[in-house]
Amino acid sequence: MNPRAVWAIYRVEMARAFRTVLQSIISPVISTSLYFVVFGSAIGSRITEIDGISYGAFIVPGLMMLSLLTQSISNASFAIYFPKFVGSIYELLSAPVSYLEIVIAYVGGAATKSILLGLIILATASLFVPLRIEHPFWMVAFLVLTAVTFSLFGFIIGIWAKTFEQLQLVPLLIITPLTFLGGSFYSIHMLPGVWKTITLFNPVVYLISGFRWSFFGKADVSVGVSLGMTLAFLAVCIAIVAWIFKTGYRLRN
Amino acid sequence: MSSIITIAGVTKTYATGFKALKEINLDIQRGEIFALLGPNGAGKTTLISIVCGIVNRSSGTVTVDGHDIGRDYRAARGLIGLVPQELTIDAFETVWATVNYSRGLFGKPANKAFVEKVLRDLSLWEKKDAKAITLSGGMKRRLMIAKALSHEPRVLFLDEPTAGVDVELRQDMWEMVRRLREDGVTIILTTHYIEEAEAMADRVGVINKGEIILVEGKAELMRKLGRKQMTLELRAPLGAVPEALSRYALELSADGGQLTYTYDNQSDRPGVASLLRDLGAAGIEFRDLDTQNSSLEEIFVNLLRQDQ
Ligand SMILES: Nc1ncnc2c1ncn2[C@@H]1O[C@H](COP(=O)(O)OP(=O)(O)OP(=O)(O)O)[C@@H](O)[C@H]1O
Ligand SMILES: [Mg+2]
């Protein structure tokens, strides 16, 4: 093992975030506030409650998930794409570092950043609406699991991408729509029949549902299924990363 | 001397189907300075990248101090420092941060005094808090050398280290290379400045179109393949080369005042001694005599021409 290398990479990744600390903190604070102004006030005045939860509180887990997913992916994909793009990846490849260590460092860095971001959003939201968290352990578990899973997913995209365009394609075309259609701002029970069924093929539904359950004890789908789906996606990402490293795909060719 | 790097039967076919290395067998001796020469696209960078773990080989084995670069990659890579051909640094990091990062990446404990020494040796200490993006090209090149030296490697690869570096700095750089060798570091370099190989290297390897076409000690190479020229300043100008001397294929200068004789150590042309005797017999007197060895550059160009 080369723990010093893991630490060196992790530290550089975190330093990158702290260099832009203003942007990393202020932008989520502003966007969360805007969501509350737009959704909380405008829509919340029409929909007062969902499942007995005030609409303002109801959207908080979805809002956190939305940022968690997009930020995990963009942090991790950029972190590995950037050295590939400028060529400084040569150093990483020539260092006595195992693939596992590379993944731990980059994914760890990206996940840490998005978890911190999630917590900032939570703190900002609590200024607007009174919040309770019924299952804090599961809340943290879902937070960490989602951050790690989607950082891994971002890492895969970063290795796969050959251009900046490709780097932004997956988050833009797949993740953002899935998140918005994943019940961030509504309960899927509010959808008409056929859409409800279609929605069940959206993996993000399970993440948001499970996460919301940890807050309010109420969920669109059962928590066990949510947890199972999250773990399944994590397993798929791990398998892909393992394959990438076994073949040297787009890294050592 | 034992070898520190053994390259056996290494080939590389890129994903495009291009065969960049045909079958490379090469031993690098412990503690030597080895110059790898070859025209653009010969496969120098590919070969270096394979040894350093940046590119996967298609077949063959490489060991570094007995450690296989595949099975025992940690031990093998830990011994190697690489300065790549391209200037590729994270532009937003400071000099100090990026060099310490490199050291950490190679698993070495932090050592501020050592990193400071490396930066001072490369005249980068004043720039330690500068971001890489603010450095000049030559400074960036030195920063890449500092990164490669940060983990105290036993083998140093320099892929065209002096491209874009001014004359004075180039001298400093070679001075540093010599010091490293005195500390027992093995150095493998590629360069297009053949004078550099000539001045620095213990041995020279020539690679062309993915094949090593020659490996020789520099001195032997110059002796074996180098041509010599002898120029005679004549007392009285000649109108033409006398018939009696025709077998020497002498060249007469335009004004008839100089005779030039070109010979190499391996050819069956008659030697200098017999020429001088025959000149005396023909009654040609000379004021002065001068001999020159051909440079490594000429040898190199000739080799490639033969390899066509
Ligand atoms: N990733 C790649 N995919 C396909 N072909 C490649 C790749 N990298 C290099 N090549 C080809 O392999 C050959 C050898 O390239 P290499 O960079 O090793 O040459 P070199 O000897 O270092 O040349 P130079 O003196 O210009 O640096 C070239 O023909 C090059 O086009
Ligand atoms: Mg090259």
Coordinates of C-alpha atoms and ligand atoms in Angstrom, one line a residue:
Chain A
M1 CA 0.0 0.0 0.0
N2 CA 1.0 3.6 -0.7
P3 CA -1.1 5.6 1.7
R4 CA 1.1 8.7 1.2
A5 CA 0.1 8.8 -2.4
V6 CA -3.6 8.5 -1.6
W7 CA -3.2 11.4 0.9
A8 CA -1.2 13.5 -1.6
I9 CA -3.9 13.1 -4.3
Y10 CA -6.8 13.6 -1.9
R11 CA -5.1 16.8 -0.5
V12 CA -4.6 18.3 -4.0
E13 CA -8.3 17.6 -4.8
M14 CA -9.5 19.2 -1.6
A15 CA -7.1 22.2 -2.1
R16 CA -8.7 22.7 -5.5
A17 CA -12.0 23.1 -3.8
F18 CA -10.7 25.4 -1.1
R19 CA -9.0 27.6 -3.7
T20 CA -12.5 28.4 -4.9
V21 CA -14.0 28.3 -1.5
L22 CA -16.2 31.3 -2.1
Q23 CA -17.7 29.7 -5.2
S24 CA -18.0 26.3 -3.6
I25 CA -20.0 27.7 -0.7
I26 CA -21.8 30.7 -2.0
S27 CA -23.2 29.1 -5.2
P28 CA -25.1 26.3 -3.4
V29 CA -26.3 28.7 -0.8
I30 CA -27.7 31.0 -3.5
S31 CA -29.2 28.3 -5.6
T32 CA -30.9 26.6 -2.6
S33 CA -32.3 29.9 -1.6
L34 CA -33.6 30.5 -5.2
Y35 CA -35.3 27.0 -5.2
F36 CA -37.0 28.0 -2.0
V37 CA -38.2 31.3 -3.4
V38 CA -39.5 29.7 -6.6
F39 CA -40.7 26.3 -5.6
G40 CA -41.3 26.9 -1.9
S41 CA -43.2 30.1 -2.2
A42 CA -44.8 29.9 -5.7
I43 CA -45.7 26.3 -5.7
G44 CA -45.8 25.8 -2.0
S45 CA -48.7 28.3 -1.8
R46 CA -50.8 25.9 -4.0
I47 CA -49.5 22.6 -2.7
T48 CA -49.4 23.1 1.0
E49 CA -48.7 19.5 2.1
I50 CA -47.5 16.2 0.6
D51 CA -48.0 13.1 2.8
G52 CA -48.5 15.4 5.7
I53 CA -45.2 17.1 5.2
S54 CA -45.1 20.8 4.4
Y55 CA -44.1 21.4 0.8
G56 CA -41.0 23.4 1.8
A57 CA -39.7 20.6 3.9
F58 CA -40.7 18.0 1.4
I59 CA -38.4 19.3 -1.3
V60 CA -35.3 19.5 0.9
P61 CA -34.1 15.9 0.5
G62 CA -34.7 16.1 -3.3
L63 CA -32.8 19.3 -3.5
M64 CA -29.9 17.8 -1.6
M65 CA -29.9 14.8 -3.9
L66 CA -30.1 16.9 -7.0
S67 CA -26.9 18.7 -6.0
L68 CA -25.3 15.6 -4.6
L69 CA -25.7 13.7 -7.9
T70 CA -24.6 16.5 -10.2
Q71 CA -21.7 17.6 -8.1
S72 CA -20.4 14.1 -7.4
I73 CA -20.4 13.4 -11.1
S74 CA -18.9 16.7 -12.1
N75 CA -16.2 16.8 -9.4
A76 CA -15.0 13.3 -10.0
S77 CA -15.2 13.4 -13.8
F78 CA -13.4 16.7 -14.0
A79 CA -10.7 15.6 -11.4
I80 CA -9.6 12.7 -13.6
Y81 CA -10.4 14.3 -17.0
F82 CA -8.3 17.4 -16.4
P83 CA -4.9 15.7 -15.9
K84 CA -5.7 13.5 -18.9
F85 CA -6.5 16.6 -20.9
V86 CA -3.3 18.6 -20.0
G87 CA -1.2 15.5 -19.9
S88 CA -0.1 15.6 -16.3
I89 CA -1.6 12.2 -15.8
Y90 CA 1.7 10.8 -16.9
E91 CA 2.9 11.3 -13.3
L92 CA 0.1 9.4 -11.8
L93 CA 0.6 6.5 -14.2
S94 CA 4.3 6.4 -13.6
A95 CA 3.9 6.4 -9.8
P96 CA 4.0 3.3 -7.6
V97 CA 0.2 3.6 -7.0
S98 CA -2.3 0.9 -7.4
Y99 CA -5.6 1.4 -9.3
L100 CA -7.5 0.9 -6.0
E101 CA -5.5 3.8 -4.5
I102 CA -6.2 6.0 -7.4
V103 CA -9.9 5.4 -7.1
I104 CA -9.9 5.8 -3.3
A105 CA -8.1 9.2 -3.6
Y106 CA -10.1 10.7 -6.5
V107 CA -13.5 9.3 -5.5
G108 CA -12.9 10.1 -1.9
G109 CA -12.0 13.7 -2.8
A110 CA -15.0 14.1 -5.0
A111 CA -17.4 12.4 -2.5
T112 CA -16.1 14.5 0.4
K113 CA -16.7 17.7 -1.5
S114 CA -20.3 16.8 -2.5
I115 CA -21.1 15.6 1.0
L116 CA -19.9 19.0 2.4
L117 CA -22.1 20.6 -0.3
G118 CA -25.1 18.6 0.7
L119 CA -24.6 19.6 4.3
I120 CA -24.4 23.3 3.3
I121 CA -27.6 23.0 1.5
L122 CA -29.2 21.3 4.5
A123 CA -28.0 24.2 6.7
T124 CA -29.3 26.8 4.2
A125 CA -32.7 25.0 3.9
S126 CA -33.1 24.9 7.7
L127 CA -33.1 28.7 7.6
F128 CA -36.3 28.6 5.5
V129 CA -38.2 25.7 6.9
P130 CA -38.2 23.8 10.2
L131 CA -36.7 20.4 9.5
R132 CA -36.6 17.2 11.4
I133 CA -34.6 14.1 10.6
E134 CA -36.2 11.0 11.8
H135 CA -33.4 8.5 11.0
P136 CA -30.1 10.4 11.1
F137 CA -28.0 7.3 10.7
W138 CA -29.8 6.4 7.5
M139 CA -29.7 10.0 6.4
V140 CA -25.9 10.0 6.6
A141 CA -25.7 6.5 5.1
F142 CA -27.7 7.5 2.0
L143 CA -25.7 10.7 1.7
V144 CA -22.4 8.9 1.8
L145 CA -23.5 6.0 -0.3
T146 CA -24.9 8.3 -3.0
A147 CA -21.9 10.6 -3.0
V148 CA -19.5 7.6 -3.4
T149 CA -21.6 5.9 -6.0
F150 CA -22.0 8.9 -8.2
S151 CA -18.4 10.0 -7.7
L152 CA -17.5 6.6 -9.1
F153 CA -19.9 7.1 -11.9
G154 CA -18.3 10.5 -12.6
F155 CA -14.8 8.9 -12.5
I156 CA -15.9 6.5 -15.2
I157 CA -17.2 9.3 -17.3
G158 CA -14.0 11.3 -16.8
I159 CA -11.9 8.3 -18.1
W160 CA -14.3 7.6 -21.0
A161 CA -14.6 11.2 -22.2
K162 CA -12.3 12.3 -25.0
T163 CA -13.6 15.8 -25.2
F164 CA -15.1 18.4 -22.9
E165 CA -18.3 18.0 -24.7
Q166 CA -18.5 14.3 -23.9
L167 CA -17.6 15.2 -20.3
Q168 CA -20.7 17.4 -20.0
L169 CA -23.0 15.2 -22.1
V170 CA -23.9 12.5 -19.6
P171 CA -24.7 14.8 -16.7
L172 CA -26.7 17.2 -19.0
L173 CA -28.6 14.7 -21.1
I174 CA -29.1 11.9 -18.5
I175 CA -28.6 12.9 -14.9
T176 CA -30.3 16.2 -14.8
P177 CA -33.6 15.0 -16.4
L178 CA -33.6 11.8 -14.4
T179 CA -33.2 13.9 -11.2
F180 CA -36.0 16.3 -12.1
L181 CA -38.2 13.5 -13.1
G182 CA -37.1 11.5 -10.0
G183 CA -39.5 13.1 -7.6
S184 CA -37.3 15.8 -6.2
F185 CA -40.2 18.3 -6.1
Y186 CA -43.2 16.0 -6.0
S187 CA -44.3 12.6 -4.8
I188 CA -44.6 10.1 -7.7
H189 CA -48.0 9.2 -6.3
M190 CA -49.1 12.5 -7.7
L191 CA -48.4 11.4 -11.3
P192 CA -51.0 9.9 -13.6
G193 CA -51.1 6.0 -13.8
V194 CA -48.8 5.2 -16.7
W195 CA -46.2 7.8 -15.7
K196 CA -46.0 6.3 -12.3
T197 CA -45.0 3.0 -13.8
I198 CA -42.4 4.6 -16.2
T199 CA -40.9 6.5 -13.3
L200 CA -40.2 3.3 -11.5
F201 CA -37.5 2.6 -14.1
N202 CA -35.7 5.8 -13.0
P203 CA -33.0 4.8 -10.5
V204 CA -33.0 8.3 -9.1
V205 CA -36.5 7.8 -7.8
Y206 CA -35.2 5.2 -5.4
L207 CA -32.4 7.4 -4.1
I208 CA -34.6 10.3 -3.4
S209 CA -37.4 8.2 -2.0
G210 CA -35.0 6.5 0.4
F211 CA -33.3 9.7 1.4
R212 CA -36.7 11.4 2.0
W213 CA -37.7 8.4 4.2
S214 CA -34.7 9.0 6.4
F215 CA -36.0 12.6 7.0
F216 CA -39.7 12.0 7.3
G217 CA -40.2 8.3 7.7
K218 CA -42.4 8.4 4.5
A219 CA -41.4 7.1 1.1
D220 CA -42.7 6.5 -2.4
V221 CA -41.2 3.1 -2.5
S222 CA -40.0 0.9 0.3
V223 CA -36.7 1.7 1.9
G224 CA -35.3 -1.7 1.4
V225 CA -35.8 -1.4 -2.3
S226 CA -34.2 2.0 -2.3
L227 CA -31.2 0.7 -0.4
G228 CA -31.0 -2.3 -2.7
M229 CA -31.1 -0.2 -5.9
T230 CA -28.4 2.2 -4.6
L231 CA -26.1 -0.7 -3.7
A232 CA -26.8 -2.3 -7.0
F233 CA -25.8 0.8 -8.9
L234 CA -22.7 1.0 -6.7
A235 CA -21.8 -2.5 -7.6
V236 CA -22.2 -1.8 -11.3
C237 CA -19.9 1.2 -11.0
I238 CA -17.3 -0.8 -9.1
A239 CA -17.4 -3.5 -11.8
I240 CA -16.9 -1.0 -14.6
V241 CA -14.0 0.7 -12.8
A242 CA -12.4 -2.7 -12.2
W243 CA -12.7 -3.5 -15.9
I244 CA -11.3 -0.2 -16.9
F245 CA -8.2 -0.8 -14.8
K246 CA -7.8 -4.3 -15.8
T247 CA -7.6 -3.4 -19.5
G248 CA -6.0 0.0 -19.1
Y249 CA -8.9 1.4 -21.1
R250 CA -8.2 4.9 -22.3
L251 CA -5.4 5.3 -19.8
R252 CA -2.5 3.3 -20.8
N253 CA -3.0 2.6 -24.5
Chain B
M1 CA 29.0 -3.3 -14.3
S2 CA 25.6 -4.9 -14.0
S3 CA 22.5 -3.8 -15.8
I4 CA 19.8 -1.9 -14.0
I5 CA 17.2 -2.0 -16.7
T6 CA 16.6 -5.0 -18.9
I7 CA 14.3 -4.7 -21.9
A8 CA 13.6 -8.0 -23.6
G9 CA 11.5 -8.6 -26.7
V10 CA 9.4 -5.5 -26.1
T11 CA 6.9 -4.6 -28.9
K12 CA 4.2 -2.0 -29.1
T13 CA 1.3 -1.9 -31.4
Y14 CA -0.9 1.1 -30.8
A15 CA -4.7 0.9 -30.9
T16 CA -4.5 2.5 -34.4
G17 CA -2.7 -0.7 -35.5
F18 CA 0.5 1.2 -35.9
K19 CA 3.6 -0.8 -34.9
A20 CA 5.7 1.7 -33.0
L21 CA 8.2 -0.8 -31.5
K22 CA 9.2 -3.9 -33.5
E23 CA 11.3 -5.9 -31.0
I24 CA 13.4 -4.0 -28.6
N25 CA 16.2 -5.7 -26.6
L26 CA 18.3 -3.3 -24.5
D27 CA 20.3 -3.4 -21.3
I28 CA 21.0 -0.2 -19.4
Q29 CA 24.1 -0.4 -17.2
R30 CA 24.0 0.7 -13.6
G31 CA 25.3 4.2 -13.2
E32 CA 25.8 5.1 -16.9
I33 CA 24.5 7.9 -19.0
F34 CA 22.8 6.4 -21.9
A35 CA 21.7 8.5 -24.9
L36 CA 18.9 7.3 -27.1
L37 CA 19.1 8.9 -30.5
G38 CA 16.6 8.6 -33.3
P39 CA 14.7 10.7 -35.7
N40 CA 11.1 12.0 -35.0
G41 CA 8.7 9.2 -34.6
A42 CA 11.4 6.5 -34.1
G43 CA 9.8 5.2 -30.9
K44 CA 11.9 6.8 -28.2
T45 CA 9.1 8.2 -26.2
T46 CA 7.1 5.1 -26.7
L47 CA 9.9 3.0 -25.3
I48 CA 10.4 5.3 -22.3
S49 CA 6.7 5.4 -21.6
I50 CA 6.6 1.6 -21.5
V51 CA 9.4 1.3 -19.0
C52 CA 7.8 4.0 -16.8
G53 CA 4.4 2.4 -16.8
I54 CA 2.6 5.1 -18.8
V55 CA 1.9 2.9 -21.9
N56 CA 1.1 -0.8 -21.8
R57 CA 3.5 -2.9 -23.9
S58 CA 2.1 -5.4 -26.4
S59 CA 4.6 -8.1 -25.5
G60 CA 8.0 -8.6 -23.9
T61 CA 9.4 -8.0 -20.4
V62 CA 11.1 -5.1 -18.7
T63 CA 12.8 -5.3 -15.3
V64 CA 14.1 -2.4 -13.3
D65 CA 16.8 -3.5 -10.8
G66 CA 15.4 -7.0 -11.0
H67 CA 11.7 -5.9 -10.5
D68 CA 9.3 -6.8 -13.2
I69 CA 7.4 -3.7 -14.3
G70 CA 4.2 -5.6 -14.4
R71 CA 4.2 -8.0 -11.5
D72 CA 6.3 -5.9 -9.2
Y73 CA 5.3 -2.4 -10.5
R74 CA 5.6 -0.7 -7.1
A75 CA 9.2 -1.5 -6.6
A76 CA 10.1 -0.9 -10.2
R77 CA 8.3 2.5 -10.6
G78 CA 9.6 3.7 -7.2
L79 CA 13.1 3.7 -8.6
I80 CA 12.3 5.7 -11.6
G81 CA 12.0 9.5 -12.2
L82 CA 10.7 10.7 -15.5
V83 CA 10.9 14.0 -17.2
P84 CA 8.5 13.7 -20.2
Q85 CA 9.0 15.4 -23.5
E86 CA 5.9 17.6 -23.2
L87 CA 5.5 20.3 -20.7
T88 CA 2.5 19.0 -18.7
I89 CA 1.9 20.5 -15.3
D90 CA -1.2 21.5 -13.4
A91 CA -1.0 25.2 -14.1
F92 CA -2.8 26.3 -11.0
E93 CA -0.5 24.6 -8.4
T94 CA 2.4 26.4 -6.9
V95 CA 5.9 25.2 -7.5
W96 CA 6.3 24.2 -3.9
A97 CA 3.0 22.3 -3.8
T98 CA 3.5 20.4 -7.0
V99 CA 7.0 19.2 -6.1
N100 CA 5.8 18.0 -2.7
Y101 CA 2.9 16.3 -4.3
S102 CA 5.2 14.4 -6.6
R103 CA 7.2 13.2 -3.6
G104 CA 4.0 12.1 -1.8
L105 CA 2.8 10.3 -4.9
F106 CA 5.9 8.1 -4.9
G107 CA 5.3 7.2 -1.2
K108 CA 8.2 9.2 0.2
P109 CA 7.7 10.9 3.6
A110 CA 7.7 14.7 3.5
N111 CA 11.2 16.2 3.5
K112 CA 11.2 20.0 3.2
A113 CA 15.0 20.3 3.3
F114 CA 15.4 17.9 0.4
V115 CA 12.8 19.5 -1.7
E116 CA 14.3 22.9 -1.0
K117 CA 17.7 21.6 -2.1
V118 CA 16.2 20.2 -5.4
L119 CA 14.6 23.6 -6.1
R120 CA 17.8 25.5 -5.3
D121 CA 19.9 23.2 -7.5
L122 CA 17.5 24.0 -10.4
S123 CA 17.4 27.7 -9.6
L124 CA 13.7 27.5 -8.8
W125 CA 13.8 28.4 -5.1
E126 CA 12.8 32.1 -5.7
K127 CA 9.8 30.8 -7.6
K128 CA 8.6 28.4 -5.0
D129 CA 5.4 30.2 -4.4
A130 CA 4.7 31.0 -8.0
K131 CA 1.9 29.2 -9.8
A132 CA 3.2 27.0 -12.6
I133 CA 1.2 29.0 -15.2
T134 CA 3.4 32.1 -14.5
L135 CA 6.6 30.3 -15.2
S136 CA 8.6 30.6 -18.5
G137 CA 9.0 27.6 -20.7
G138 CA 12.5 26.9 -19.5
M139 CA 11.4 27.2 -15.8
K140 CA 8.5 24.8 -16.5
R141 CA 11.0 22.3 -17.9
R142 CA 13.1 22.7 -14.7
L143 CA 10.0 22.3 -12.6
M144 CA 9.3 19.0 -14.3
I145 CA 12.9 17.9 -13.5
A146 CA 12.4 18.9 -9.9
K147 CA 9.2 16.8 -9.8
A148 CA 11.1 13.9 -11.2
L149 CA 13.9 14.2 -8.7
S150 CA 11.6 14.9 -5.7
H151 CA 11.5 11.2 -4.7
E152 CA 15.2 10.5 -5.0
P153 CA 15.0 8.1 -8.0
R154 CA 17.9 5.8 -8.9
V155 CA 17.1 5.9 -12.6
L156 CA 16.3 9.2 -14.4
F157 CA 14.6 9.4 -17.8
L158 CA 15.0 12.7 -19.6
D159 CA 13.0 12.8 -22.8
E160 CA 14.5 15.8 -24.7
P161 CA 15.3 17.7 -21.6
T162 CA 16.9 20.6 -23.2
A163 CA 14.3 21.4 -25.8
G164 CA 13.5 25.1 -25.3
V165 CA 16.1 25.7 -22.7
D166 CA 18.7 28.5 -23.3
V167 CA 22.4 27.8 -23.6
E168 CA 23.4 28.8 -20.1
L169 CA 20.7 26.8 -18.5
R170 CA 21.5 23.9 -20.6
Q171 CA 25.0 23.9 -19.2
D172 CA 23.6 24.0 -15.7
M173 CA 21.4 21.1 -16.5
W174 CA 24.2 19.0 -17.8
E175 CA 26.2 20.0 -14.7
M176 CA 23.4 18.6 -12.6
V177 CA 23.2 15.4 -14.7
R178 CA 26.9 14.9 -14.0
R179 CA 26.4 15.4 -10.3
L180 CA 23.5 12.9 -10.3
R181 CA 25.7 10.4 -12.0
E182 CA 28.4 10.9 -9.4
D183 CA 25.7 10.0 -6.9
G184 CA 25.2 6.7 -8.7
V185 CA 22.0 7.7 -10.6
T186 CA 21.5 6.0 -14.0
I187 CA 20.5 8.5 -16.6
I188 CA 18.7 7.7 -19.9
L189 CA 18.2 10.7 -22.2
T190 CA 16.9 11.4 -25.6
T191 CA 18.0 14.4 -27.4
H192 CA 18.1 16.0 -30.9
Y193 CA 21.2 17.9 -30.0
I194 CA 23.8 15.3 -30.9
E195 CA 26.6 17.4 -29.4
E196 CA 25.0 16.8 -26.1
A197 CA 25.0 13.1 -26.5
E198 CA 28.6 13.4 -27.6
A199 CA 29.6 15.4 -24.6
M200 CA 27.6 13.6 -22.0
A201 CA 26.8 10.0 -22.8
D202 CA 28.8 6.9 -21.9
R203 CA 26.9 4.8 -24.4
V204 CA 24.7 5.6 -27.3
G205 CA 21.8 3.7 -28.7
V206 CA 20.3 4.5 -32.1
I207 CA 16.6 3.7 -32.7
N208 CA 14.9 4.0 -36.1
K209 CA 11.4 3.0 -37.1
G210 CA 10.9 1.1 -33.9
E211 CA 14.1 -0.9 -34.0
I212 CA 17.4 -0.5 -32.2
I213 CA 19.9 -0.4 -34.9
L214 CA 23.0 0.1 -32.8
V215 CA 24.2 0.2 -29.2
E216 CA 27.8 1.2 -28.6
G217 CA 30.1 2.8 -26.1
K218 CA 30.4 6.4 -27.4
A219 CA 34.2 6.1 -27.7
E220 CA 34.1 2.9 -29.6
L221 CA 31.3 4.2 -31.8
M222 CA 33.4 7.2 -32.8
R223 CA 36.4 5.1 -33.4
K224 CA 34.6 2.4 -35.4
L225 CA 32.3 4.5 -37.4
G226 CA 33.8 7.8 -37.2
R227 CA 35.6 9.0 -40.3
K228 CA 38.8 11.0 -40.2
Q229 CA 40.0 13.7 -42.4
M230 CA 43.5 14.9 -42.9
T231 CA 44.1 18.2 -44.6
L232 CA 47.5 19.2 -46.0
E233 CA 48.5 22.8 -46.6
L234 CA 50.7 22.6 -49.6
R235 CA 53.9 24.8 -50.0
A236 CA 53.2 25.2 -53.7
P237 CA 49.7 25.0 -55.3
L238 CA 48.9 22.0 -57.5
G239 CA 47.1 22.2 -60.8
A240 CA 45.7 18.6 -60.4
V241 CA 46.2 15.6 -58.2
P242 CA 49.1 13.6 -59.6
E243 CA 48.3 10.3 -61.2
A244 CA 50.5 8.4 -58.8
L245 CA 48.2 9.4 -55.9
S246 CA 44.9 8.6 -57.6
R247 CA 44.2 5.5 -55.4
Y248 CA 43.8 7.8 -52.4
A249 CA 40.9 9.7 -53.9
L250 CA 42.2 13.0 -52.7
E251 CA 40.3 16.3 -53.0
L252 CA 42.1 19.3 -54.1
S253 CA 40.8 22.7 -53.1
A254 CA 39.8 25.2 -55.8
D255 CA 43.0 27.3 -55.4
G256 CA 45.1 24.1 -55.4
G257 CA 46.6 25.0 -52.0
Q258 CA 45.0 22.2 -50.0
L259 CA 44.7 18.5 -50.2
T260 CA 42.1 16.7 -48.2
Y261 CA 42.2 12.9 -47.5
T262 CA 39.1 11.3 -46.0
Y263 CA 39.4 7.8 -44.5
D264 CA 37.7 5.7 -41.9
N265 CA 39.3 3.2 -39.5
Q266 CA 37.6 0.2 -40.9
S267 CA 37.9 0.7 -44.6
D268 CA 40.6 -1.0 -46.7
R269 CA 41.9 2.3 -48.0
P270 CA 45.6 2.7 -47.5
G271 CA 46.7 4.4 -44.4
V272 CA 48.1 7.9 -43.7
A273 CA 51.6 6.6 -43.4
S274 CA 51.7 5.3 -47.0
L275 CA 50.1 8.5 -48.3
L276 CA 52.8 10.7 -46.7
R277 CA 55.4 8.4 -48.1
D278 CA 53.9 8.6 -51.6
L279 CA 53.6 12.4 -51.3
G280 CA 57.3 12.6 -50.6
A281 CA 58.0 10.3 -53.5
A282 CA 55.9 12.6 -55.8
G283 CA 57.9 15.6 -54.6
I284 CA 54.9 17.4 -53.0
E285 CA 55.8 19.3 -49.9
F286 CA 53.5 20.6 -47.3
R287 CA 53.6 23.4 -44.7
D288 CA 51.1 22.1 -42.3
L289 CA 48.9 19.1 -41.5
D290 CA 45.6 18.8 -39.7
T291 CA 43.3 15.9 -38.8
Q292 CA 39.7 15.9 -37.7
N293 CA 37.3 13.3 -36.4
S294 CA 33.8 13.3 -37.7
S295 CA 31.2 14.2 -35.1
L296 CA 28.6 11.9 -33.7
E297 CA 26.1 13.8 -35.7
E298 CA 27.7 12.8 -39.0
I299 CA 27.9 9.2 -37.7
F300 CA 24.2 9.3 -36.9
V301 CA 23.1 10.7 -40.2
N302 CA 25.2 8.1 -42.0
L303 CA 23.7 5.3 -40.0
L304 CA 20.2 6.4 -40.7
R305 CA 21.0 6.7 -44.4
Q306 CA 22.3 3.1 -44.4
D307 CA 19.1 2.0 -42.6
Q308 CA 16.8 3.4 -45.3
Ligands
LIG1 N1 -1.1 7.1 -28.9 C1 -0.6 6.7 -30.1 N2 -1.4 6.1 -31.0 C2 -1.0 5.8 -32.2 N3 0.3 6.0 -32.7 C3 1.1 6.6 -31.8 C4 0.7 7.0 -30.5 N4 1.8 7.6 -29.9 C5 2.8 7.5 -30.7 N5 2.4 7.0 -31.9 C6 3.3 6.7 -33.1 O1 4.3 5.9 -32.7 C7 5.5 6.4 -33.4 C8 6.6 6.6 -32.3 O2 6.3 7.7 -31.6 P1 7.2 8.3 -30.4 O3 6.5 9.4 -29.7 O4 7.6 7.1 -29.6 O5 8.4 8.8 -31.3 P2 9.8 9.6 -30.8 O6 10.9 8.8 -31.2 O7 9.6 9.9 -29.3 O8 9.7 10.9 -31.7 P3 10.1 12.4 -31.3 O9 11.6 12.5 -31.6 O10 9.4 13.2 -32.3 O11 9.7 12.7 -29.9 C9 5.2 7.6 -34.2 O12 5.0 7.2 -35.5 C10 3.9 8.0 -33.6 O13 3.1 8.6 -34.6
MG2 MG 9.5 11.7 -28.3

